Amino acid sequence: MALLSRRLLPLCLRRGGPAAPRALSTAAAAPAPAFPSDGEEEDSITVKGVRISGRPLYMDMQATTPVDPRVLDAMLPFYLSRYGNPHSRTHLYGWESDAAVEAARARVASLVGADPREIFFTSGATECNNIAVKGVMRFYRDRRRHVITTQTEHKCVLDSCRYLQQEGFDVTYLPVRSDGLVDLAQLEDAIRPDTGLVSVMAVNNEIGVVQPLEEIGRICKEKGVPFHTDAAQALGKIPIDVNRMGIGLMSLSGHKIYGPKGVGALYLRRRPRIRVEPQMSGGGQERGIRSGTVPTPLVVGFGAACEIAAQEMDYDHRRVSALQQRLLDGIRAQVDEVVINGSMEHRYPGNLNLSFAYVEGESLLMGLKEVAVSSGSACTSASLEPSYVLRALGVEEDMAHTSIRFGMGRFTTEEEVDRAIELTVHQVKKLRDMSPLYEMAKAGIDLKSIEWSQH
Amino acid sequence: MMLRTAGRWLLGPASGVEAAPAAALAAAAARRGYHERVVDHYNNPRNVGSFDKDDADVGTGIVGAPACGDVMKLQIRVDEGSGRIVDARFKTSGCGSAIASSSVASEWVKGKQMEEVGELRTREIAKHLSLPPVKLHCSMLAEDAIKAAVKDYEAKKGKLVKADE
């Protein structure tokens, strides 16, 4: 094309002004986008119509955790310089990446008392639960047709079980007691000769209750049934030993223990060997259990998080227990009629689920925008149903609407807890003043005796 | 190469690129969030409180059910002679939209005739607060509360008249 000679090119370029380097909106160094605000105070943010000063206090550790800076340090080289695919067998990049993956595998294994050959990396605990439930049952589909699980399991386990039901398997959803623990006698009775899997989560994400894993493992071993546990919330927080607890399969998640999001690991026992049907077809990576390139940086981060957790578990546990006590005492000193959902003795201390009588959860959350917490209230879930976990505990519907979950962890400070107490108490008092139920209860009227006019 | 430079020339400096994310965020925030009015009524609710239930000129409406999470109590004080609502109070246990709906309802009934408030449309409260579809039942409940308060007052008046006779 002789039309645009090299001479004329610069002119064309200059027409639109000097080509300024366009900053990517996703660049880390780019200034944070301005939220629509009235421009009153410099420091305040207006989100969802609510103005808050600065970022909220994070007290939702069960949803996810911040990445520990030490974990990030371990991950970065594998993004920037050692970025090989661990399955590349022919060059240094692949070899060093593979070595890093195997080192991380060993760290994950040692945190749970397993052999590294029993750990398989996946994209997260949801994928692990899918492989565990569907994979095991489909592999043994000729001889085993029955699954036992509880009503308080995570949605991915319950949904996988429902999927199996459509394929013709039988599923028993065990009820739990009012303190959230599973009844061991009921579990033993429910096991049939054709039971292929018992799945009970170690620590519940909503209420923080710790199930009696050793006893359940013992029962399953006696009956010869594989025991699967979703330990996403338990890893690195309570001591786990797959041999002492008789665990056959276990789901682990990276982003619940200050590791990166997008990675998890499945523990599959070798002796006696538990077989699963793979859910991902492909090149046969991870011994054929889970095909797909193993994401080295994420896996290295997961390994580093496990190593740190192994060293700091005791210290974290003591610290978080003290914080939980502080939170509970602080709230109870100023408001009455506060109910703790789930057992207090068998609990991971970083998860405190409270119900405030006569106050509705979504309105409380609306006033607690400076503290990031979550609720088991109907209004906050997409459907208008209150949390199924609280319902399984037998919590009355009106109390289920008022629950708030406070999640504390390694990076939570005492000042944050004190401020959370202050804000919560203030909002609860304000809403109770506005509540006709509180007024009636204080006047001595029995709320259960009223006939409500529903529409 | 030529096409690329021509394209760059046509677009000029990075005008469109930076504006787009900010605009998209603004639109997203407006779509997802609470309306300002809902937040305003939540933070500064009007007319919270109670009248004495047994007052002759007070009508009390209690609607809802703790089971579905919303309970509203709306009370109106009516001027006997003119049939006009002179004051209102409410108490609500419910989500932010429910509180806002009943706060708005308590404001709107003030100064209106009793017959007028019977015609208050659900849509008006919902539109005023820009309630999303999933929250429409909150404004319906507020409307029910008004009707219940009016009915209660009329029932009381009816009883008094009967007692006098």
PDB file of N, CA, C and O in Angstrom, chain B residues 108-142:
ATOM      1  N   TRP B 108     -48.022   9.324  55.099  1.00  0.00           N
ATOM      2  CA  TRP B 108     -49.027   9.665  54.090  1.00  0.00           C
ATOM      3  C   TRP B 108     -50.441   9.732  54.634  1.00  0.00           C
ATOM      4  O   TRP B 108     -51.288  10.447  54.108  1.00  0.00           O
ATOM      5  N   VAL B 109     -50.714   8.936  55.702  1.00  0.00           N
ATOM      6  CA  VAL B 109     -52.102   8.946  56.169  1.00  0.00           C
ATOM      7  C   VAL B 109     -52.420  10.208  56.962  1.00  0.00           C
ATOM      8  O   VAL B 109     -53.574  10.559  57.150  1.00  0.00           O
ATOM      9  N   LYS B 110     -51.384  10.867  57.421  1.00  0.00           N
ATOM     10  CA  LYS B 110     -51.646  12.045  58.258  1.00  0.00           C
ATOM     11  C   LYS B 110     -52.342  13.122  57.455  1.00  0.00           C
ATOM     12  O   LYS B 110     -51.902  13.486  56.364  1.00  0.00           O
ATOM     13  N   GLY B 111     -53.410  13.631  58.004  1.00  0.00           N
ATOM     14  CA  GLY B 111     -54.123  14.735  57.360  1.00  0.00           C
ATOM     15  C   GLY B 111     -55.122  14.272  56.319  1.00  0.00           C
ATOM     16  O   GLY B 111     -55.803  15.071  55.701  1.00  0.00           O
ATOM     17  N   LYS B 112     -55.229  12.971  56.107  1.00  0.00           N
ATOM     18  CA  LYS B 112     -56.167  12.501  55.098  1.00  0.00           C
ATOM     19  C   LYS B 112     -57.466  12.051  55.761  1.00  0.00           C
ATOM     20  O   LYS B 112     -57.513  11.716  56.928  1.00  0.00           O
ATOM     21  N   GLN B 113     -58.502  12.062  54.969  1.00  0.00           N
ATOM     22  CA  GLN B 113     -59.770  11.516  55.442  1.00  0.00           C
ATOM     23  C   GLN B 113     -59.692  10.004  55.471  1.00  0.00           C
ATOM     24  O   GLN B 113     -58.950   9.414  54.705  1.00  0.00           O
ATOM     25  N   MET B 114     -60.488   9.411  56.351  1.00  0.00           N
ATOM     26  CA  MET B 114     -60.431   7.956  56.480  1.00  0.00           C
ATOM     27  C   MET B 114     -60.827   7.257  55.191  1.00  0.00           C
ATOM     28  O   MET B 114     -60.264   6.225  54.838  1.00  0.00           O
ATOM     29  N   GLU B 115     -61.789   7.809  54.478  1.00  0.00           N
ATOM     30  CA  GLU B 115     -62.227   7.152  53.237  1.00  0.00           C
ATOM     31  C   GLU B 115     -61.107   7.196  52.213  1.00  0.00           C
ATOM     32  O   GLU B 115     -60.905   6.264  51.445  1.00  0.00           O
ATOM     33  N   GLU B 116     -60.360   8.318  52.222  1.00  0.00           N
ATOM     34  CA  GLU B 116     -59.278   8.478  51.236  1.00  0.00           C
ATOM     35  C   GLU B 116     -58.233   7.391  51.371  1.00  0.00           C
ATOM     36  O   GLU B 116     -57.752   6.843  50.400  1.00  0.00           O
ATOM     37  N   VAL B 117     -57.847   7.122  52.638  1.00  0.00           N
ATOM     38  CA  VAL B 117     -56.706   6.203  52.796  1.00  0.00           C
ATOM     39  C   VAL B 117     -57.070   4.796  52.372  1.00  0.00           C
ATOM     40  O   VAL B 117     -56.196   3.998  52.054  1.00  0.00           O
ATOM     41  N   GLY B 118     -58.382   4.504  52.355  1.00  0.00           N
ATOM     42  CA  GLY B 118     -58.774   3.182  51.880  1.00  0.00           C
ATOM     43  C   GLY B 118     -58.377   2.966  50.429  1.00  0.00           C
ATOM     44  O   GLY B 118     -58.234   1.839  49.980  1.00  0.00           O
ATOM     45  N   GLU B 119     -58.206   4.092  49.715  1.00  0.00           N
ATOM     46  CA  GLU B 119     -57.906   3.957  48.291  1.00  0.00           C
ATOM     47  C   GLU B 119     -56.419   3.983  48.004  1.00  0.00           C
ATOM     48  O   GLU B 119     -56.017   3.981  46.855  1.00  0.00           O
ATOM     49  N   LEU B 120     -55.582   4.037  49.037  1.00  0.00           N
ATOM     50  CA  LEU B 120     -54.131   4.113  48.811  1.00  0.00           C
ATOM     51  C   LEU B 120     -53.668   2.876  48.057  1.00  0.00           C
ATOM     52  O   LEU B 120     -53.909   1.760  48.455  1.00  0.00           O
ATOM     53  N   ARG B 121     -53.016   3.124  46.948  1.00  0.00           N
ATOM     54  CA  ARG B 121     -52.589   1.985  46.130  1.00  0.00           C
ATOM     55  C   ARG B 121     -51.248   1.458  46.600  1.00  0.00           C
ATOM     56  O   ARG B 121     -50.383   2.213  47.010  1.00  0.00           O
ATOM     57  N   THR B 122     -51.091   0.125  46.491  1.00  0.00           N
ATOM     58  CA  THR B 122     -49.797  -0.474  46.831  1.00  0.00           C
ATOM     59  C   THR B 122     -48.693   0.133  45.993  1.00  0.00           C
ATOM     60  O   THR B 122     -47.604   0.406  46.445  1.00  0.00           O
ATOM     61  N   ARG B 123     -49.001   0.309  44.720  1.00  0.00           N
ATOM     62  CA  ARG B 123     -47.978   0.755  43.782  1.00  0.00           C
ATOM     63  C   ARG B 123     -47.350   2.072  44.201  1.00  0.00           C
ATOM     64  O   ARG B 123     -46.190   2.333  43.924  1.00  0.00           O
ATOM     65  N   GLU B 124     -48.156   2.918  44.895  1.00  0.00           N
ATOM     66  CA  GLU B 124     -47.617   4.231  45.215  1.00  0.00           C
ATOM     67  C   GLU B 124     -46.453   4.139  46.182  1.00  0.00           C
ATOM     68  O   GLU B 124     -45.415   4.758  45.996  1.00  0.00           O
ATOM     69  N   ILE B 125     -46.632   3.338  47.245  1.00  0.00           N
ATOM     70  CA  ILE B 125     -45.538   3.207  48.205  1.00  0.00           C
ATOM     71  C   ILE B 125     -44.336   2.544  47.534  1.00  0.00           C
ATOM     72  O   ILE B 125     -43.192   2.973  47.665  1.00  0.00           O
ATOM     73  N   ALA B 126     -44.625   1.486  46.787  1.00  0.00           N
ATOM     74  CA  ALA B 126     -43.528   0.747  46.152  1.00  0.00           C
ATOM     75  C   ALA B 126     -42.772   1.618  45.161  1.00  0.00           C
ATOM     76  O   ALA B 126     -41.546   1.569  45.069  1.00  0.00           O
ATOM     77  N   LYS B 127     -43.546   2.443  44.441  1.00  0.00           N
ATOM     78  CA  LYS B 127     -42.892   3.305  43.451  1.00  0.00           C
ATOM     79  C   LYS B 127     -42.070   4.384  44.152  1.00  0.00           C
ATOM     80  O   LYS B 127     -40.955   4.691  43.748  1.00  0.00           O
ATOM     81  N   HIS B 128     -42.618   4.941  45.217  1.00  0.00           N
ATOM     82  CA  HIS B 128     -41.921   6.002  45.954  1.00  0.00           C
ATOM     83  C   HIS B 128     -40.575   5.508  46.478  1.00  0.00           C
ATOM     84  O   HIS B 128     -39.594   6.240  46.528  1.00  0.00           O
ATOM     85  N   LEU B 129     -40.545   4.229  46.875  1.00  0.00           N
ATOM     86  CA  LEU B 129     -39.313   3.680  47.450  1.00  0.00           C
ATOM     87  C   LEU B 129     -38.502   2.904  46.433  1.00  0.00           C
ATOM     88  O   LEU B 129     -37.449   2.376  46.772  1.00  0.00           O
ATOM     89  N   SER B 130     -38.987   2.823  45.204  1.00  0.00           N
ATOM     90  CA  SER B 130     -38.317   2.018  44.164  1.00  0.00           C
ATOM     91  C   SER B 130     -38.034   0.608  44.657  1.00  0.00           C
ATOM     92  O   SER B 130     -36.904   0.122  44.591  1.00  0.00           O
ATOM     93  N   LEU B 131     -39.054  -0.059  45.187  1.00  0.00           N
ATOM     94  CA  LEU B 131     -38.843  -1.396  45.717  1.00  0.00           C
ATOM     95  C   LEU B 131     -38.690  -2.401  44.579  1.00  0.00           C
ATOM     96  O   LEU B 131     -39.430  -2.362  43.608  1.00  0.00           O
ATOM     97  N   PRO B 132     -37.738  -3.326  44.696  1.00  0.00           N
ATOM     98  CA  PRO B 132     -37.625  -4.383  43.694  1.00  0.00           C
ATOM     99  C   PRO B 132     -38.779  -5.370  43.848  1.00  0.00           C
ATOM    100  O   PRO B 132     -39.424  -5.414  44.898  1.00  0.00           O
ATOM    101  N   PRO B 133     -39.044  -6.156  42.810  1.00  0.00           N
ATOM    102  CA  PRO B 133     -40.211  -7.063  42.839  1.00  0.00           C
ATOM    103  C   PRO B 133     -40.253  -7.955  44.077  1.00  0.00           C
ATOM    104  O   PRO B 133     -41.322  -8.197  44.628  1.00  0.00           O
ATOM    105  N   VAL B 134     -39.079  -8.421  44.533  1.00  0.00           N
ATOM    106  CA  VAL B 134     -39.087  -9.362  45.650  1.00  0.00           C
ATOM    107  C   VAL B 134     -39.546  -8.693  46.940  1.00  0.00           C
ATOM    108  O   VAL B 134     -39.900  -9.372  47.898  1.00  0.00           O
ATOM    109  N   LYS B 135     -39.550  -7.364  46.993  1.00  0.00           N
ATOM    110  CA  LYS B 135     -39.928  -6.639  48.204  1.00  0.00           C
ATOM    111  C   LYS B 135     -41.315  -6.025  48.127  1.00  0.00           C
ATOM    112  O   LYS B 135     -41.711  -5.275  49.000  1.00  0.00           O
ATOM    113  N   LEU B 136     -42.040  -6.315  47.060  1.00  0.00           N
ATOM    114  CA  LEU B 136     -43.354  -5.680  46.923  1.00  0.00           C
ATOM    115  C   LEU B 136     -44.281  -6.057  48.065  1.00  0.00           C
ATOM    116  O   LEU B 136     -45.146  -5.279  48.463  1.00  0.00           O
ATOM    117  N   HIS B 137     -44.114  -7.258  48.613  1.00  0.00           N
ATOM    118  CA  HIS B 137     -45.033  -7.672  49.670  1.00  0.00           C
ATOM    119  C   HIS B 137     -44.914  -6.778  50.902  1.00  0.00           C
ATOM    120  O   HIS B 137     -45.845  -6.677  51.684  1.00  0.00           O
ATOM    121  N   CYS B 138     -43.762  -6.123  51.076  1.00  0.00           N
ATOM    122  CA  CYS B 138     -43.608  -5.205  52.211  1.00  0.00           C
ATOM    123  C   CYS B 138     -44.576  -4.034  52.075  1.00  0.00           C
ATOM    124  O   CYS B 138     -45.213  -3.632  53.049  1.00  0.00           O
ATOM    125  N   SER B 139     -44.681  -3.496  50.867  1.00  0.00           N
ATOM    126  CA  SER B 139     -45.580  -2.353  50.705  1.00  0.00           C
ATOM    127  C   SER B 139     -47.025  -2.812  50.787  1.00  0.00           C
ATOM    128  O   SER B 139     -47.892  -2.092  51.285  1.00  0.00           O
ATOM    129  N   MET B 140     -47.320  -4.048  50.336  1.00  0.00           N
ATOM    130  CA  MET B 140     -48.687  -4.563  50.466  1.00  0.00           C
ATOM    131  C   MET B 140     -49.057  -4.697  51.933  1.00  0.00           C
ATOM    132  O   MET B 140     -50.185  -4.414  52.344  1.00  0.00           O
ATOM    133  N   LEU B 141     -48.080  -5.116  52.723  1.00  0.00           N
ATOM    134  CA  LEU B 141     -48.333  -5.267  54.160  1.00  0.00           C
ATOM    135  C   LEU B 141     -48.630  -3.917  54.782  1.00  0.00           C
ATOM    136  O   LEU B 141     -49.516  -3.793  55.652  1.00  0.00           O
ATOM    137  N   ALA B 142     -47.912  -2.874  54.337  1.00  0.00           N
ATOM    138  CA  ALA B 142     -48.153  -1.532  54.881  1.00  0.00           C
ATOM    139  C   ALA B 142     -49.569  -1.084  54.569  1.00  0.00           C
ATOM    140  O   ALA B 142     -50.274  -0.510  55.407  1.00  0.00           O
TER     141      ALA B 142
END
